[in-house]
PDB file of C-alpha atoms in Angstrom:
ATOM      1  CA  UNK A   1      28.816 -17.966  -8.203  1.00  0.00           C
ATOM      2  CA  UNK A   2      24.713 -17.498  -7.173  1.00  0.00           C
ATOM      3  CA  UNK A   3      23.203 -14.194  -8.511  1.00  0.00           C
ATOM      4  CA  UNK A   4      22.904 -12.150  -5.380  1.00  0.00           C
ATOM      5  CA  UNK A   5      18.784 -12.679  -4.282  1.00  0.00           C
ATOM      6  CA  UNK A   6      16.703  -9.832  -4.452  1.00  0.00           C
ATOM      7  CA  UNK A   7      14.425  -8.450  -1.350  1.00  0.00           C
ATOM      8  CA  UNK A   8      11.438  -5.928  -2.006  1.00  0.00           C
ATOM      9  CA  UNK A   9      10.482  -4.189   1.123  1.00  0.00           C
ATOM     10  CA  UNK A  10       7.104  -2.666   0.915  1.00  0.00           C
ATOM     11  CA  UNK A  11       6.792   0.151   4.130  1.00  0.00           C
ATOM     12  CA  UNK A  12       5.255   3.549   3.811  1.00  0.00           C
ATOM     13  CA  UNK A  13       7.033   4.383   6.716  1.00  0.00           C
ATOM     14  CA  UNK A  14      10.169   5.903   5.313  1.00  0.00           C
ATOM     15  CA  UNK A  15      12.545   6.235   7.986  1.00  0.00           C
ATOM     16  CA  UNK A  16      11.646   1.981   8.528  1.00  0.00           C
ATOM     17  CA  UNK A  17      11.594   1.456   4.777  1.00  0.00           C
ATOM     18  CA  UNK A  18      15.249   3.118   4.261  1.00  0.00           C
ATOM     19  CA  UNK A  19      16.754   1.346   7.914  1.00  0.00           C
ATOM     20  CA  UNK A  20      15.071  -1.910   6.678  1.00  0.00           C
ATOM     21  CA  UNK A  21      16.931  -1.644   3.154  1.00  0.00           C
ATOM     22  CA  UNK A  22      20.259  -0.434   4.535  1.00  0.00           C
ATOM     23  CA  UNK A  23      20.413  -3.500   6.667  1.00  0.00           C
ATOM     24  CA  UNK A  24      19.628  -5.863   4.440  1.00  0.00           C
ATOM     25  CA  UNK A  25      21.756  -4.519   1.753  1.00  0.00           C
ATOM     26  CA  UNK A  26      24.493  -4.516   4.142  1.00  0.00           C
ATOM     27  CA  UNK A  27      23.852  -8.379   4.716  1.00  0.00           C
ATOM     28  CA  UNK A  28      24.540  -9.115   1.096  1.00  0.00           C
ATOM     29  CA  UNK A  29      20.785  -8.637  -0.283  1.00  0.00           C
ATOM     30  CA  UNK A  30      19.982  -6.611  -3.571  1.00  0.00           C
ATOM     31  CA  UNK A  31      16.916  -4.193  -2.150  1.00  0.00           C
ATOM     32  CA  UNK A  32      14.000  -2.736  -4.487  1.00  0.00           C
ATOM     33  CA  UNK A  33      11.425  -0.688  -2.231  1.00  0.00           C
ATOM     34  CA  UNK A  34       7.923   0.433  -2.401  1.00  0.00           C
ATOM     35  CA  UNK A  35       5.635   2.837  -0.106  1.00  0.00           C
ATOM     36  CA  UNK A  36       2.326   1.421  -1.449  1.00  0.00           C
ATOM     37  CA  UNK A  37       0.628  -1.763  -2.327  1.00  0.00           C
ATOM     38  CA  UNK A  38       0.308  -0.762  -5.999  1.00  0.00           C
ATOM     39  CA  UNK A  39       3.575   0.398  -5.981  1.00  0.00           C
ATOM     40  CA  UNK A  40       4.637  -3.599  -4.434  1.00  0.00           C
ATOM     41  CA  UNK A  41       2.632  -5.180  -7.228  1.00  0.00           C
ATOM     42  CA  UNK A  42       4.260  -2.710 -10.141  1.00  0.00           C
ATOM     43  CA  UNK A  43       8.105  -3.230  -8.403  1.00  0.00           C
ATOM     44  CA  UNK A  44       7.591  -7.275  -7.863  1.00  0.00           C
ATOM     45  CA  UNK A  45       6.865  -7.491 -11.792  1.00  0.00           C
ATOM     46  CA  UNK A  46       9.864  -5.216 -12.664  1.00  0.00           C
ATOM     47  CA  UNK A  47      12.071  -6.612 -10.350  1.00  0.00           C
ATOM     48  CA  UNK A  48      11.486  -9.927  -9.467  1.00  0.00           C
ATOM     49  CA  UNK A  49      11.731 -10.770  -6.054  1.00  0.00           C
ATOM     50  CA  UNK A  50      12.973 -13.549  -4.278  1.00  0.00           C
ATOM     51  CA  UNK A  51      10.897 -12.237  -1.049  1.00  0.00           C
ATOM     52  CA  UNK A  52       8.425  -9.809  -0.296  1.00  0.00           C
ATOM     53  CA  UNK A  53       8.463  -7.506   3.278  1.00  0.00           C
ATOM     54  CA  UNK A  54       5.088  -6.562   3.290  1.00  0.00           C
ATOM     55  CA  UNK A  55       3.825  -4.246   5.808  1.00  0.00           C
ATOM     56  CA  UNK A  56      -0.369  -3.929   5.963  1.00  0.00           C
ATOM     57  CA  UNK A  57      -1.061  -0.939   6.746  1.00  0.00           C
ATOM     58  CA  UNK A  58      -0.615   0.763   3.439  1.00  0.00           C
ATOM     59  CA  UNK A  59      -2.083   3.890   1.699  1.00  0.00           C
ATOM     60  CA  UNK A  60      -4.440   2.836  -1.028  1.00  0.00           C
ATOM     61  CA  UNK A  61      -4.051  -0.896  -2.091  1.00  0.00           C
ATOM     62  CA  UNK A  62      -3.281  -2.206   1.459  1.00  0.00           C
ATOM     63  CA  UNK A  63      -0.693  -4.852   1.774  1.00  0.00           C
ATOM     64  CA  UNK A  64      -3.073  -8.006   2.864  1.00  0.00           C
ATOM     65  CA  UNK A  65      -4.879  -6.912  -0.763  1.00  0.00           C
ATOM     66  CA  UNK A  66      -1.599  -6.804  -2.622  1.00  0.00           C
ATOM     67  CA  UNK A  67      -0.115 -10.010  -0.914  1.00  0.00           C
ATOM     68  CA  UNK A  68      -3.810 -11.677  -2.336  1.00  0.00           C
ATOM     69  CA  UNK A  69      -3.466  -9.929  -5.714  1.00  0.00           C
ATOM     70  CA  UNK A  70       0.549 -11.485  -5.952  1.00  0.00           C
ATOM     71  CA  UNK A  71      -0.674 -14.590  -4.981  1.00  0.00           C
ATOM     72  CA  UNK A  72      -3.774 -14.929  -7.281  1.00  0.00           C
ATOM     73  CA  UNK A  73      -0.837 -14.214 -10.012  1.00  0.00           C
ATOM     74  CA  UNK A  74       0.268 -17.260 -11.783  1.00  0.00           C
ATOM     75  CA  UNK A  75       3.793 -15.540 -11.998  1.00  0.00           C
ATOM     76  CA  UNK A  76       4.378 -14.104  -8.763  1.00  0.00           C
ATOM     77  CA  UNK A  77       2.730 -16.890  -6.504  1.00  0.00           C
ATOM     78  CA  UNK A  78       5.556 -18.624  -5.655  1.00  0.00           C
ATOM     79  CA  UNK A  79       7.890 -15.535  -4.380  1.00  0.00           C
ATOM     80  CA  UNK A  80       7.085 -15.923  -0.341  1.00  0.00           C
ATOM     81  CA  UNK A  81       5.806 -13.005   1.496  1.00  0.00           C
ATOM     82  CA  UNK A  82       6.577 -12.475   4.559  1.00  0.00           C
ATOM     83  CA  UNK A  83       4.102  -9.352   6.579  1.00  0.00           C
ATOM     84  CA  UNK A  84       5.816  -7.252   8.698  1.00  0.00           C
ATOM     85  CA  UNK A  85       2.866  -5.456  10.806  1.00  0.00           C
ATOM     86  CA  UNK A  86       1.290  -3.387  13.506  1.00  0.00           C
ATOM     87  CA  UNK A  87      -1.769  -4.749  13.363  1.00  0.00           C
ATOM     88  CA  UNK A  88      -2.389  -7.439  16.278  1.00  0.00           C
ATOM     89  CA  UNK A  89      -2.794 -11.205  15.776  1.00  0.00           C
ATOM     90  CA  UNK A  90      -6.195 -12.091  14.906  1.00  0.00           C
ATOM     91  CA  UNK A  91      -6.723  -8.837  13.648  1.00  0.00           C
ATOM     92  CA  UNK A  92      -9.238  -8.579   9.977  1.00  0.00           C
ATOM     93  CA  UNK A  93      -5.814  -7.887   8.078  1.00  0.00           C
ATOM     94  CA  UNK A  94      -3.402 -10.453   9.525  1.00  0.00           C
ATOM     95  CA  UNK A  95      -6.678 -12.882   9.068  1.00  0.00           C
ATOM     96  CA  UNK A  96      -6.937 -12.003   5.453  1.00  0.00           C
ATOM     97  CA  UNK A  97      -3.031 -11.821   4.702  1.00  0.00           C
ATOM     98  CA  UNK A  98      -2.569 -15.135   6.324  1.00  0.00           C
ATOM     99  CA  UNK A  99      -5.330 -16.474   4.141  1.00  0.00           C
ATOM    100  CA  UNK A 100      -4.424 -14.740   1.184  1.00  0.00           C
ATOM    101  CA  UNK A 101      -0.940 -16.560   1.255  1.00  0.00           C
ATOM    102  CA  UNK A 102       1.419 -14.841   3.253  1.00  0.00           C
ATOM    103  CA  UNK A 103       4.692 -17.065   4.581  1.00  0.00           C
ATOM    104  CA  UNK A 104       4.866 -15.632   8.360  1.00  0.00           C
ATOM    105  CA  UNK A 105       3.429 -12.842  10.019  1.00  0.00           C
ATOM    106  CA  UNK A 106       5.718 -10.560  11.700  1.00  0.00           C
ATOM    107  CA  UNK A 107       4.453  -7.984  14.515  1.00  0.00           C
ATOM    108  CA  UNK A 108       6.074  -4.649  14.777  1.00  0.00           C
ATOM    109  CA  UNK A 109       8.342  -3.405  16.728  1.00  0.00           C
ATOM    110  CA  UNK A 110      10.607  -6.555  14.818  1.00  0.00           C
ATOM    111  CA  UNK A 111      14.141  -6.394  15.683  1.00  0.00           C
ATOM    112  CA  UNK A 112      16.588  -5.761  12.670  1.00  0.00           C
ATOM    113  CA  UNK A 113      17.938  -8.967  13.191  1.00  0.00           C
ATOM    114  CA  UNK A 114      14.943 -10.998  13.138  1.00  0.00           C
ATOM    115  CA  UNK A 115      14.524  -9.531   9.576  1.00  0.00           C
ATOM    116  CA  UNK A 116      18.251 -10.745   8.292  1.00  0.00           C
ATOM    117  CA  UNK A 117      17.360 -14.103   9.795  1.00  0.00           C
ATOM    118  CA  UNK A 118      14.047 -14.477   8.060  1.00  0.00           C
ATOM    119  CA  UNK A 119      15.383 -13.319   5.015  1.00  0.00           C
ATOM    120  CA  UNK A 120      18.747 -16.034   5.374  1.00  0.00           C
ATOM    121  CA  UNK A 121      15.599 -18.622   5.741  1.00  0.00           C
ATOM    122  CA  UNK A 122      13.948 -18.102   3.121  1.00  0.00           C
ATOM    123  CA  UNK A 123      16.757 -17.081   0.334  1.00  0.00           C
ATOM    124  CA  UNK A 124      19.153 -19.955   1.994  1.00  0.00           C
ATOM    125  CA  UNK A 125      16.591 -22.259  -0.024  1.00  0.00           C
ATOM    126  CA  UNK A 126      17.098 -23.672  -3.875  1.00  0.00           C
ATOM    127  CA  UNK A 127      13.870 -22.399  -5.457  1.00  0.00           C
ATOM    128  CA  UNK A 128      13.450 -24.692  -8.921  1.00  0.00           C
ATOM    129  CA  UNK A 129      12.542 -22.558 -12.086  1.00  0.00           C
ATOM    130  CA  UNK A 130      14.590 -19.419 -11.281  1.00  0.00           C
ATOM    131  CA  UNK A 131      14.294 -17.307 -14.605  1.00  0.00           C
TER     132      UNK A 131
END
């Protein structure tokens, strides 16, 4: 039997953090959270991962800084983050997440079911070197 995959959703928002985890746990999904982009970077290395929610608009370390700073890791590179945000296309952050490494952008309000679908999309996949 596959180990169950593992979602982080990163959303300062609590109301959207806690909706977003209850309906991805209820699709089968084993959910860590996080309210800040430190907080992200601290749960993806005690967690591990298997994708990253990442919304932008964060307090402190914002997300499109935290997506870079996973991505410049040698051990969290490869985990795909996928940006759940506010912020318009062509905006300074979606610029810099998208160039930082982020899988898709996603533009708020996203319907609940577009997030089970990206996650079946991305988790569906055999990723080699699973520790």
């Amino acid at each position: 039997m596959a180990a169950t995959k593992r979602i982080l959703v990163v959303e300062d928002d609590r109301d959207s953090r806690n909706l977003l985890a209850l309906i991805l746990g209820r699709s089968g999904y084993e959910i860590a959270e996080a309210a800040t982009g430190l907080d992200a970077i601290e749960q993806v290395h005690a967690k591990r991962p298997d994708l990253i929610f990442m919304d932008l608009g964060l307090p402190g370390m914002t997300g499109d800084e935290a997506t870079a700073r996973l991505k410049a890791d040698e051990s969290t590179r490869h985990i795909p983050v996928v940006v759940n945000t506010a912020f318009s296309q062509g905006s300074v952050q979606v610029e810099r997440a998208i160039a930082a490494g982020a899988s898709e952008i996603l533009h708020k309000p996203t319907p609940l079911k577009t997030f089970q679908e990206v996650a079946h999309r991305y988790l569906s996949l055999n990723y080699a070197g699973e520790a």
